[in-house]
mmCIF file with all atom_site columns, C-alpha atoms and ligand atoms in Angstrom:
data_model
loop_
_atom_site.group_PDB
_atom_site.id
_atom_site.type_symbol
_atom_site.label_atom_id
_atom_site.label_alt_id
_atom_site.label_comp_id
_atom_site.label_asym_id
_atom_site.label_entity_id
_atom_site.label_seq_id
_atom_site.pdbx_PDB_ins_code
_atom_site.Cartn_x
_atom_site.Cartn_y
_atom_site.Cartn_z
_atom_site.occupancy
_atom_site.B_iso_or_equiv
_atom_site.pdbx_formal_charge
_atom_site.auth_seq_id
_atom_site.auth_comp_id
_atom_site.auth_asym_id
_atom_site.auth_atom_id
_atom_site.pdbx_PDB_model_num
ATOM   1   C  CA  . UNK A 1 1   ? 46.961 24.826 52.352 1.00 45.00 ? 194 UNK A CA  1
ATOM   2   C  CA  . UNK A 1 2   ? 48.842 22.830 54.943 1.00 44.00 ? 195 UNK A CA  1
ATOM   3   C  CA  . UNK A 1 3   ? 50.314 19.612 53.737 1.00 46.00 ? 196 UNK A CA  1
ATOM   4   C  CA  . UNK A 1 4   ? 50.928 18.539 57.072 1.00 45.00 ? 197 UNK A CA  1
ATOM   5   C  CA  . UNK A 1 5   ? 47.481 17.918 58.051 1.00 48.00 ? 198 UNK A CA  1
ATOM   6   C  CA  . UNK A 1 6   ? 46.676 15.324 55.467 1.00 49.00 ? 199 UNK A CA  1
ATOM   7   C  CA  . UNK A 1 7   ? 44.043 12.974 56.396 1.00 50.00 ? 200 UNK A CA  1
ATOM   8   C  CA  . UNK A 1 8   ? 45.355 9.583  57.652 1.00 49.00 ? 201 UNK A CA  1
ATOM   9   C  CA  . UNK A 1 9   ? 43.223 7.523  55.497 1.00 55.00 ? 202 UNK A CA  1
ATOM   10  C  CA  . UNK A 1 10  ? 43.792 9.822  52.522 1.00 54.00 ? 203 UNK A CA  1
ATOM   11  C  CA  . UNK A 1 11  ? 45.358 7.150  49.727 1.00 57.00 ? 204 UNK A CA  1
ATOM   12  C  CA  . UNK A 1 12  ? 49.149 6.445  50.291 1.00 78.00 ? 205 UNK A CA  1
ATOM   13  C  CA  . UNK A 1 13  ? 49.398 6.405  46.315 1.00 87.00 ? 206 UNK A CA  1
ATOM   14  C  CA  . UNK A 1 14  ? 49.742 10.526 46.225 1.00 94.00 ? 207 UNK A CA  1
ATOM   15  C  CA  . UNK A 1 15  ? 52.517 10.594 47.929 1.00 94.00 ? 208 UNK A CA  1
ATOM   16  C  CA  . UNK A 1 16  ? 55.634 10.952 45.511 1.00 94.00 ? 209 UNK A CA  1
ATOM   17  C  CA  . UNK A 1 17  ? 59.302 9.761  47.762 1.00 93.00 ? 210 UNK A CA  1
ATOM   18  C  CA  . UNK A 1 18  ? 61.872 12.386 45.639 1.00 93.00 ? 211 UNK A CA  1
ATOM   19  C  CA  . UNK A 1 19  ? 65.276 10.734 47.455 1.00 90.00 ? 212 UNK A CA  1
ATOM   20  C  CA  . UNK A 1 20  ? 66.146 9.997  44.417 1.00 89.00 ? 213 UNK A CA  1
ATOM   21  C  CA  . UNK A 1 21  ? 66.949 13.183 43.484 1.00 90.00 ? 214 UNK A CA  1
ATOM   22  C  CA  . UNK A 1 22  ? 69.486 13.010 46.107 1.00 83.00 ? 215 UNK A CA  1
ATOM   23  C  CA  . UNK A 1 23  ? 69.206 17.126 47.159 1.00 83.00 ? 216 UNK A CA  1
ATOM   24  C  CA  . UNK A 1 24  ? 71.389 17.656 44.121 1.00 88.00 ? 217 UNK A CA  1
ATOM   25  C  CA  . UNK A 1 25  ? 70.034 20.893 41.633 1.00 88.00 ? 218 UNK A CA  1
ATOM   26  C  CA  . UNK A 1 26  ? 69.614 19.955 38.020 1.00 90.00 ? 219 UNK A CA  1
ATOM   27  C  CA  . UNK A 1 27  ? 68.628 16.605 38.782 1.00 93.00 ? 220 UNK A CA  1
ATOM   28  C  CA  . UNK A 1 28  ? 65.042 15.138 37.230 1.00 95.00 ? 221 UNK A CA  1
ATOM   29  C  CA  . UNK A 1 29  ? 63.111 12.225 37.546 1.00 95.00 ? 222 UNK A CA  1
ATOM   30  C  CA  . UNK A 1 30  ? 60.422 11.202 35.246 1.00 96.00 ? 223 UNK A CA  1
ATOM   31  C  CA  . UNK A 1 31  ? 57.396 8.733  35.995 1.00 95.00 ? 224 UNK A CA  1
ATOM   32  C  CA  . UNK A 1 32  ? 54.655 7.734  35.679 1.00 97.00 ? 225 UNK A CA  1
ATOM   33  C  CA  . UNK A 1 33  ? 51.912 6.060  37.968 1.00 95.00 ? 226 UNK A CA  1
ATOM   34  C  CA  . UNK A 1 34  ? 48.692 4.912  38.299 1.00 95.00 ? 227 UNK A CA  1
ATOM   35  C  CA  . UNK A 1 35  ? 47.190 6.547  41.177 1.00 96.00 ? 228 UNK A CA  1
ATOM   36  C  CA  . UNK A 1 36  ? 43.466 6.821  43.128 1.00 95.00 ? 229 UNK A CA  1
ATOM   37  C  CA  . UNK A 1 37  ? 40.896 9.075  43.319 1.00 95.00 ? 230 UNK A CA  1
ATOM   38  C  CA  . UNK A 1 38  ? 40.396 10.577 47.248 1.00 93.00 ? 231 UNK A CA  1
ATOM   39  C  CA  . UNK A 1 39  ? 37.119 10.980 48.341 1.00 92.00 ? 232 UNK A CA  1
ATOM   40  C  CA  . UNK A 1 40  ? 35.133 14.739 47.586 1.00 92.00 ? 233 UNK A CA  1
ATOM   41  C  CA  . UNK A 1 41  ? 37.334 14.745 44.424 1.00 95.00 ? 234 UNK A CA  1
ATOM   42  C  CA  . UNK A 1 42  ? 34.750 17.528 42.188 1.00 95.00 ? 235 UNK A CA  1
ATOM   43  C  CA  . UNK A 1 43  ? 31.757 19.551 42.683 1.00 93.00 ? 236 UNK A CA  1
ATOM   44  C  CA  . UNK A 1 44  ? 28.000 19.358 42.997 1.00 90.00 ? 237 UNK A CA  1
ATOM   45  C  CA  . UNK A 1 45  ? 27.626 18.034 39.414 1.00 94.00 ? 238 UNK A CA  1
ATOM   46  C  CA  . UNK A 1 46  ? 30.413 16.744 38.558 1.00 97.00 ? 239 UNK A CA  1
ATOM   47  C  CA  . UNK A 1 47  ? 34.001 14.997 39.632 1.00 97.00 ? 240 UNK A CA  1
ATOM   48  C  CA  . UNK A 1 48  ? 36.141 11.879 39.789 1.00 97.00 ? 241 UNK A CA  1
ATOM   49  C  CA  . UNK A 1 49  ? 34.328 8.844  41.600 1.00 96.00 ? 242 UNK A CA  1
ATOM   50  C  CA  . UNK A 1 50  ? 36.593 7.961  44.569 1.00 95.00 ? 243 UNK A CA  1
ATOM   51  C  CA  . UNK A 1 51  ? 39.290 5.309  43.995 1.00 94.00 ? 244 UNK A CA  1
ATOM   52  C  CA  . UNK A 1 52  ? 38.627 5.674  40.440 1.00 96.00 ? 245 UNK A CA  1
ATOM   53  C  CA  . UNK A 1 53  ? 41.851 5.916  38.311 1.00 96.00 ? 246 UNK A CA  1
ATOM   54  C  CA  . UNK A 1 54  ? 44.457 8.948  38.173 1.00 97.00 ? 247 UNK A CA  1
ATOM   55  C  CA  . UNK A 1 55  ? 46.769 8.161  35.812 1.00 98.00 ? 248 UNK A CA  1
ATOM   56  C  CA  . UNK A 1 56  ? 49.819 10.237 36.475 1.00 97.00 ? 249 UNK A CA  1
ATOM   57  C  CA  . UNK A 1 57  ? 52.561 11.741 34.530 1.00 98.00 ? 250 UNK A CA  1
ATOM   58  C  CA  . UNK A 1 58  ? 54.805 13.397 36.094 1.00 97.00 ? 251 UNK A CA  1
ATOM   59  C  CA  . UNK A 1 59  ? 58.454 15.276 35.937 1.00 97.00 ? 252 UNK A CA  1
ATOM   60  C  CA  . UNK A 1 60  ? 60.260 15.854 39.149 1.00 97.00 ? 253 UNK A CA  1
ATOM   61  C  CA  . UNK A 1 61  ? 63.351 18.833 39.034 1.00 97.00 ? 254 UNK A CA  1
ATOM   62  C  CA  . UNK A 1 62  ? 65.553 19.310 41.695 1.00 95.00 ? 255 UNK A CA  1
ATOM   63  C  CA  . UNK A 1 63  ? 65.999 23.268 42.339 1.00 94.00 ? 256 UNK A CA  1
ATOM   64  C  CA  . UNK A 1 64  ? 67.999 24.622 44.638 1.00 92.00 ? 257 UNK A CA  1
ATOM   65  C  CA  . UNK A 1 65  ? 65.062 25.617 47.251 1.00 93.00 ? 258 UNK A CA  1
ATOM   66  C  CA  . UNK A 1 66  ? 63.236 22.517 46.488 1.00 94.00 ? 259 UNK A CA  1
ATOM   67  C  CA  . UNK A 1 67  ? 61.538 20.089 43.854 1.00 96.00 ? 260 UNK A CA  1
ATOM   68  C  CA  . UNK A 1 68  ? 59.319 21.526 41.468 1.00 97.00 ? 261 UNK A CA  1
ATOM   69  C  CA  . UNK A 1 69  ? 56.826 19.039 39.865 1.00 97.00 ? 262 UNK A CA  1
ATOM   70  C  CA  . UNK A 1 70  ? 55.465 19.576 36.524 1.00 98.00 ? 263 UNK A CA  1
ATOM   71  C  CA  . UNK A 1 71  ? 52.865 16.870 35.426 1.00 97.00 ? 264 UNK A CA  1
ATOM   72  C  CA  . UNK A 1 72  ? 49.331 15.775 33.569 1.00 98.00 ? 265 UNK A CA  1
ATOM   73  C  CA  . UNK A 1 73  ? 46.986 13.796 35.290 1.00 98.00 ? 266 UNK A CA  1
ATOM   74  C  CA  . UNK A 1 74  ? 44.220 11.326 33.454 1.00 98.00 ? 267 UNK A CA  1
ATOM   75  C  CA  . UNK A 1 75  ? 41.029 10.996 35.155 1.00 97.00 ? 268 UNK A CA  1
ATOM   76  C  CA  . UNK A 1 76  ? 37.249 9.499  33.986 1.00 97.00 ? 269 UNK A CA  1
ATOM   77  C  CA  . UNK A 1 77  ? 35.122 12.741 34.978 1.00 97.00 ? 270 UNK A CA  1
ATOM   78  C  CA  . UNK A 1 78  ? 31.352 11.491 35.580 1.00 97.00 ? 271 UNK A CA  1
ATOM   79  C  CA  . UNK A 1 79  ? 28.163 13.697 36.704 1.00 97.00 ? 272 UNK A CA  1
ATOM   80  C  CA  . UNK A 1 80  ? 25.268 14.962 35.203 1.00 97.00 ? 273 UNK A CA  1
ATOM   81  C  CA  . UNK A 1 81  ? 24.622 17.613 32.475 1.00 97.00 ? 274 UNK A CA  1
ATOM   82  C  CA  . UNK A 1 82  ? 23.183 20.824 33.717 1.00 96.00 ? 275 UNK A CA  1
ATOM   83  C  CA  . UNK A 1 83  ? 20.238 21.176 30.993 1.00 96.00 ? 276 UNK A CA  1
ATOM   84  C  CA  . UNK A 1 84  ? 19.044 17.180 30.545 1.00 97.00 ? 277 UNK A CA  1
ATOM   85  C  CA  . UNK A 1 85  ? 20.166 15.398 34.082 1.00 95.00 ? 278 UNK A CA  1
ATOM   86  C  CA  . UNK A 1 86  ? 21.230 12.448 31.944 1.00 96.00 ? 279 UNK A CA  1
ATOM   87  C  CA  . UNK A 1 87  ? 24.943 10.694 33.020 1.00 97.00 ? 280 UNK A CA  1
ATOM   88  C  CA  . UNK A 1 88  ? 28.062 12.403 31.726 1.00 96.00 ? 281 UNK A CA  1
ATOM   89  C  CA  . UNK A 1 89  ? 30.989 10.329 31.627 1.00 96.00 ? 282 UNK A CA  1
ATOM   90  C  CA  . UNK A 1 90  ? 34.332 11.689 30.191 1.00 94.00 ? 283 UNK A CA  1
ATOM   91  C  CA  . UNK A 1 91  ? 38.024 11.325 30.303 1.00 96.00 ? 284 UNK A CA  1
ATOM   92  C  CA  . UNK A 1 92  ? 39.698 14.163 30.560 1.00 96.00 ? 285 UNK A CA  1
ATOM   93  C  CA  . UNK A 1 93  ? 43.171 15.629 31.283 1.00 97.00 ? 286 UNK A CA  1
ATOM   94  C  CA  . UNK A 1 94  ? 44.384 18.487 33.532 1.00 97.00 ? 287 UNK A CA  1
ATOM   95  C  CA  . UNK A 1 95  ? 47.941 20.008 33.958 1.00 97.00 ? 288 UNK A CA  1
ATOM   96  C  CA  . UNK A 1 96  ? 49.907 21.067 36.673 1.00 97.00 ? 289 UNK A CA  1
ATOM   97  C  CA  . UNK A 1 97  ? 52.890 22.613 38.456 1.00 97.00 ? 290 UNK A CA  1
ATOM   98  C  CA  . UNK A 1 98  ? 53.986 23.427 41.565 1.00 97.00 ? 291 UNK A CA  1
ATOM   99  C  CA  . UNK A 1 99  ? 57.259 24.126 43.641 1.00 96.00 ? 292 UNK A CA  1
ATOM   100 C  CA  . UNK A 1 100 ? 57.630 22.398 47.127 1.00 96.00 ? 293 UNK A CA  1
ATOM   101 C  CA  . UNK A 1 101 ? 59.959 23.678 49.540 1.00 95.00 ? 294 UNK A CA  1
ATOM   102 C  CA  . UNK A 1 102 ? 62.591 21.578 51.592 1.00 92.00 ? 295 UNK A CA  1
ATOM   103 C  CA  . UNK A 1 103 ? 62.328 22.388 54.940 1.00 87.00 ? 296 UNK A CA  1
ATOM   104 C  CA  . UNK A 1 104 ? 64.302 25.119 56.224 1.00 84.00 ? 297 UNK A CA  1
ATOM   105 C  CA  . UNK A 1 105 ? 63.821 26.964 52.785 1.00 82.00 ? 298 UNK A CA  1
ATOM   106 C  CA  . UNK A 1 106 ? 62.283 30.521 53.386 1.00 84.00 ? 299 UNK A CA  1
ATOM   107 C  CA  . UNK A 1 107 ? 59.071 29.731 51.993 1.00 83.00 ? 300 UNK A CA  1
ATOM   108 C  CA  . UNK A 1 108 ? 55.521 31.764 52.726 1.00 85.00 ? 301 UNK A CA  1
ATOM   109 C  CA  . UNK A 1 109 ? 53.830 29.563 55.791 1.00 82.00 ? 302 UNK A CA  1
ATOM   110 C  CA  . UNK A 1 110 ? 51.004 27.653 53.666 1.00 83.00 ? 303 UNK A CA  1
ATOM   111 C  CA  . UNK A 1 111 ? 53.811 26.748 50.729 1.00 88.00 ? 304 UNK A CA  1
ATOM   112 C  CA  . UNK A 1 112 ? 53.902 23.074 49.561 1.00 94.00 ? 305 UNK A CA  1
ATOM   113 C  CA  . UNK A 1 113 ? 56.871 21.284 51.297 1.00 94.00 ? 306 UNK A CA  1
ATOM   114 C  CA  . UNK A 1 114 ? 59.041 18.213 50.852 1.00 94.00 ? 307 UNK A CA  1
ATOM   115 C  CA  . UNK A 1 115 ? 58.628 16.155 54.186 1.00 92.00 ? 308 UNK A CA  1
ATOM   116 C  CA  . UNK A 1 116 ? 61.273 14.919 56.584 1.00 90.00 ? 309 UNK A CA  1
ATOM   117 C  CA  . UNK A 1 117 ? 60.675 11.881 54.497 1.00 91.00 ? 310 UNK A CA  1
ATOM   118 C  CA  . UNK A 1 118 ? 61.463 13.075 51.330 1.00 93.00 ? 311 UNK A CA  1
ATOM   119 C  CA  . UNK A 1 119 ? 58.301 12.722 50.441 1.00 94.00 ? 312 UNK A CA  1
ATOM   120 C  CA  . UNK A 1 120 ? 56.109 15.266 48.142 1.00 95.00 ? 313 UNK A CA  1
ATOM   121 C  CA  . UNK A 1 121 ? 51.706 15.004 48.463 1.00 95.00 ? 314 UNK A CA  1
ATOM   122 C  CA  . UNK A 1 122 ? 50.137 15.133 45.260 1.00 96.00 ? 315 UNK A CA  1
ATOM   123 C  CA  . UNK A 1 123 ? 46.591 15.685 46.683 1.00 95.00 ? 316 UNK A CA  1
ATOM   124 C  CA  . UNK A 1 124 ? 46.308 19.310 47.197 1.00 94.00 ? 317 UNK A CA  1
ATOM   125 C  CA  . UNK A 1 125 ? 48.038 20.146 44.146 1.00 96.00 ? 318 UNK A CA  1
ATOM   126 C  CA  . UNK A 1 126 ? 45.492 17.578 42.152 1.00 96.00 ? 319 UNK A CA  1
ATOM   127 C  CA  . UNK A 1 127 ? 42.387 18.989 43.660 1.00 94.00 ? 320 UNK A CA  1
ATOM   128 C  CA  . UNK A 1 128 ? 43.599 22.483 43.089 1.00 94.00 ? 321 UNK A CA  1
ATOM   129 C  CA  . UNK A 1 129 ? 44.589 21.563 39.374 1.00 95.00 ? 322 UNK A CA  1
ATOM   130 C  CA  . UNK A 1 130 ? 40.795 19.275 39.000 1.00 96.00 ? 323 UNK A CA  1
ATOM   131 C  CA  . UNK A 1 131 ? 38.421 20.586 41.243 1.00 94.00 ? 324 UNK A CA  1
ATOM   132 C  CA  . UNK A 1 132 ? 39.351 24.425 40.797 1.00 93.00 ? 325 UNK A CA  1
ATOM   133 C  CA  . UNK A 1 133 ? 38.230 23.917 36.834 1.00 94.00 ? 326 UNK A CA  1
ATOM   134 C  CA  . UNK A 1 134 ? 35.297 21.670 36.527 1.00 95.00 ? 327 UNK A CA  1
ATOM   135 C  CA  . UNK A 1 135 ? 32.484 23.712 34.904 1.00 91.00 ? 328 UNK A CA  1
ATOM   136 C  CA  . UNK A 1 136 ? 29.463 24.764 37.268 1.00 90.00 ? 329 UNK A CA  1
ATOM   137 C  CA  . UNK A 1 137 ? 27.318 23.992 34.873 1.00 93.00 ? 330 UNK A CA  1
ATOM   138 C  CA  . UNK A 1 138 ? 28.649 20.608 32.936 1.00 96.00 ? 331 UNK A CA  1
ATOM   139 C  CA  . UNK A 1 139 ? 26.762 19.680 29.778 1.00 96.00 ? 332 UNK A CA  1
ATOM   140 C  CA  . UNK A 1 140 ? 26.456 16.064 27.999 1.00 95.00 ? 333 UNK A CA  1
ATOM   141 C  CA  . UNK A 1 141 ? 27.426 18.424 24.867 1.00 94.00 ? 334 UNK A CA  1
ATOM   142 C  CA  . UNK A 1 142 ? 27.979 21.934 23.732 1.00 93.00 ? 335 UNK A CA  1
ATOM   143 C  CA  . UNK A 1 143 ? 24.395 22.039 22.559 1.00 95.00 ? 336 UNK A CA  1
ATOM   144 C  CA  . UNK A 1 144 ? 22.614 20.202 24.447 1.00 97.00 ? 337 UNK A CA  1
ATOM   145 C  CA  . UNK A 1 145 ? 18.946 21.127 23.700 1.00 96.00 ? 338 UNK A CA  1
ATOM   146 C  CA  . UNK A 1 146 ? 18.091 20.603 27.382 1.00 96.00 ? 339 UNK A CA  1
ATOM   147 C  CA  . UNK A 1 147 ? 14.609 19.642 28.804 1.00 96.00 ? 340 UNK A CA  1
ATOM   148 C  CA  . UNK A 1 148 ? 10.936 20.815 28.048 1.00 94.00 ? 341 UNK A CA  1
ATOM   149 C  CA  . UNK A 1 149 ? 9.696  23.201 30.556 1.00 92.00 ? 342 UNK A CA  1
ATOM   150 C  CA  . UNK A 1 150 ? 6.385  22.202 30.159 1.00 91.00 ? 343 UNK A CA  1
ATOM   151 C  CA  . UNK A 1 151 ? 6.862  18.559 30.799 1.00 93.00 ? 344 UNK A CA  1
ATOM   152 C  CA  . UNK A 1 152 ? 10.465 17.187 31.055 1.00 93.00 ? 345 UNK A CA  1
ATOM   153 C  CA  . UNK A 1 153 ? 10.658 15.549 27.800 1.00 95.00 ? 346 UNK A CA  1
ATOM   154 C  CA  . UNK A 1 154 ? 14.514 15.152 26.720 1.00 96.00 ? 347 UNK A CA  1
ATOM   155 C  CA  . UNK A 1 155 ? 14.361 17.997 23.708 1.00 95.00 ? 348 UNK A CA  1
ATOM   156 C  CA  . UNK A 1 156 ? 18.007 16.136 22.396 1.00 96.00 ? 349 UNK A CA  1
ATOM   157 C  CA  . UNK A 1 157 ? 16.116 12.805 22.045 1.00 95.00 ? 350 UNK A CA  1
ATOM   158 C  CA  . UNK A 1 158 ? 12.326 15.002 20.705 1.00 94.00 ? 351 UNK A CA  1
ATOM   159 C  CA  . UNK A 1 159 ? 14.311 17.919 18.762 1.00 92.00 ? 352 UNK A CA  1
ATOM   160 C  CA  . UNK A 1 160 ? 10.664 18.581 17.354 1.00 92.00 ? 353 UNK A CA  1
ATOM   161 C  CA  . UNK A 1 161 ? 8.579  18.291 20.568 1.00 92.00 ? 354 UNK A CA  1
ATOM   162 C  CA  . UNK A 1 162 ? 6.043  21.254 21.562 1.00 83.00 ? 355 UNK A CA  1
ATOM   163 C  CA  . UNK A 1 163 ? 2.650  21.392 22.842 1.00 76.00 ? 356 UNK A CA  1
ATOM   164 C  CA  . UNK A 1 164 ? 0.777  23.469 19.995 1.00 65.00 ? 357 UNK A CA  1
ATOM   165 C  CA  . UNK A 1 165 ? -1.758 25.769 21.591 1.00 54.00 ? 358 UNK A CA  1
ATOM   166 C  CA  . UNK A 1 166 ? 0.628  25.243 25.373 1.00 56.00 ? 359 UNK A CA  1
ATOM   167 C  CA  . UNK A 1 167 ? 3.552  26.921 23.688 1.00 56.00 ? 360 UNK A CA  1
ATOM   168 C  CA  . UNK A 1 168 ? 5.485  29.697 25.492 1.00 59.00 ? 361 UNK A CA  1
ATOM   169 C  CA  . UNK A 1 169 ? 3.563  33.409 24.514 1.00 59.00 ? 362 UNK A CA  1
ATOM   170 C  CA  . UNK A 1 170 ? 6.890  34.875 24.775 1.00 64.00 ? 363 UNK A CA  1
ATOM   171 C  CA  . UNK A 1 171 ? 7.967  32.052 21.577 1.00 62.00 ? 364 UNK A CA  1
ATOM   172 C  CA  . UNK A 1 172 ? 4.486  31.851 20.146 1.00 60.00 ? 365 UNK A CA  1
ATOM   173 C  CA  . UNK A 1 173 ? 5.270  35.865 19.461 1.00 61.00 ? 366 UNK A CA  1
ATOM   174 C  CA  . UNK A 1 174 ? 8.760  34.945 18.014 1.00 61.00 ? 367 UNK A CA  1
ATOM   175 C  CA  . UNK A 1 175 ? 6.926  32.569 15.383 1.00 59.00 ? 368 UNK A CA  1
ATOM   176 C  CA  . UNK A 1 176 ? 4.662  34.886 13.861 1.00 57.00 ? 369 UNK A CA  1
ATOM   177 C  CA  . UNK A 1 177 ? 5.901  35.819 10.747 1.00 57.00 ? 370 UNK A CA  1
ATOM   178 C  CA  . UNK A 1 178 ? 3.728  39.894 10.799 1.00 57.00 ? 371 UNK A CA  1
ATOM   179 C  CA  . UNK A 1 179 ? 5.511  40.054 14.851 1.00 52.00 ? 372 UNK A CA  1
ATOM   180 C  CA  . UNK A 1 180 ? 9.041  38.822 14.205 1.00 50.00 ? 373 UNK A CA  1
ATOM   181 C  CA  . UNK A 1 181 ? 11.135 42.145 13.158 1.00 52.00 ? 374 UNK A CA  1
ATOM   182 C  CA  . UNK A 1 182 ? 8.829  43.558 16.064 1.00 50.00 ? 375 UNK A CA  1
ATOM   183 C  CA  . UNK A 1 183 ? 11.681 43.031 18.651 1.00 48.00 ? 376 UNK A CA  1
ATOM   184 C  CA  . UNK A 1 184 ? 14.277 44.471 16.574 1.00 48.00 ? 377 UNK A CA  1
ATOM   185 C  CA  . UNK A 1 185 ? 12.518 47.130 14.563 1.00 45.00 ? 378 UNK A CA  1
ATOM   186 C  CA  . UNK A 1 186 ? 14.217 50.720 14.412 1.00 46.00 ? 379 UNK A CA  1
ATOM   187 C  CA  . UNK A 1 187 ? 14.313 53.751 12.464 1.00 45.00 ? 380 UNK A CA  1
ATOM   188 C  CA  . UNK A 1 188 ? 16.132 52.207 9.946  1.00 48.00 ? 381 UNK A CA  1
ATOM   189 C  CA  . UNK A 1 189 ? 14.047 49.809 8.889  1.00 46.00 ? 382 UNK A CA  1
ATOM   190 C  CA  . UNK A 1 190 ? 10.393 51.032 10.226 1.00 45.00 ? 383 UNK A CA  1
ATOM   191 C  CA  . UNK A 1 191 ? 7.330  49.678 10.336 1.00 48.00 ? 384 UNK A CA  1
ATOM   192 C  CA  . UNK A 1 192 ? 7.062  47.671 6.661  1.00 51.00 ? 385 UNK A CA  1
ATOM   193 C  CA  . UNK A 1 193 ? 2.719  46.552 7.254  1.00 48.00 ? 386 UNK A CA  1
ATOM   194 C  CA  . UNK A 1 194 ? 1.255  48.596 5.017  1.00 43.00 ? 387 UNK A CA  1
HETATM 195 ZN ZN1 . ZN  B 2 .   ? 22.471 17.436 28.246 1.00 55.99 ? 160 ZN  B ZN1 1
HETATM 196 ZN ZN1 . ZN  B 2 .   ? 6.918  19.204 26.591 1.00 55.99 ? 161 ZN  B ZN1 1
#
């Protein structure tokens, strides 16, 4: 990824100025800030709303090829759960780390690198540490009991819902007590109907 063709109205808030560090190895700076959201910030179902808060902790160490930047960022994920469509909203936390080069450091071409103006861009690094590990398939909770098939009722909110004589052969099967070892049965345990 190059840093150098960030987007002009990407927000100025990502962008970390490491002069203080003053070049000098062994240095660190600690801090923490209270950034934005840019905009495409997640996936299909779910992601940070742009401009919403990043809260940002961060740890800045001067090395001798660069700064490497070790920090945590807080963000308010919302979407939509894969099996019942209703609103997710969560906070959650995600971890990073990353080296970036001073110029003139032998560094592979698409390397993160401190500007001319001492400056260090959070954004790739963020959307690589956020966007890389939101689920595919987000859910409202681990077991989310999901949505009829037959008619869209919420089955979390109806945990007893069904449609009597409408049900699913392939379950209907499953509740007969002569059919149920019928899936499973083997030689050990053979046919018990006598
Ligand atoms: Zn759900
Ligand atoms: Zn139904």
């Amino acid at each position: 990824m190059n840093t150098s063709h960030r987007r002009s109205d990407a927000p100025r808030d990502l962008l970390i100025e490491t002069h203080d560090l003053r070049r000098r190895a062994g240095q660190m700076l600690q801090m923490h800030r209270s950034a934005h959201a840019p905009a495409d910030f997640g996936v299909d179902m779910i992601g940070v709303p742009e401009n919403s808060a990043v809260d940002l902790d961060l740890r800045l160490e001067s090395v001798i090829e660069g700064v490497l930047v070790t920090g945590t960022a807080e963000v308010t994920l919302t979407g939509e759960c894969s099996r019942c469509l209703e609103p997710i909203e969560e906070e959650s936390s995600f971890d990073f780390q990353e080296l970036y080069f001073y110029s003139g450091q032998d560094a592979e071409e698409d390397a993160y690198r401190v500007s001319d103006e001492e400056e260090i861009d959070l954004e790739p690094v963020l959307r690589e540490a956020v966007v890389l590990n939101l689920p595919f398939t987000p859910l409202c909770r681990r077991d989310c009991a999901g949505l009829c098939p037959d008619c869209g009722v919420n089955l979390n909110e109806h945990p007893d819902h069904d449609h009597g004589e409408r049900i699913d052969p392939r379950w209907a099967a499953l509740r007969d007590p002569r059919l149920k070892d019928l899936g499973t049965a083997s030689a050990e345990s053979g046919p018990d109907r006598s």
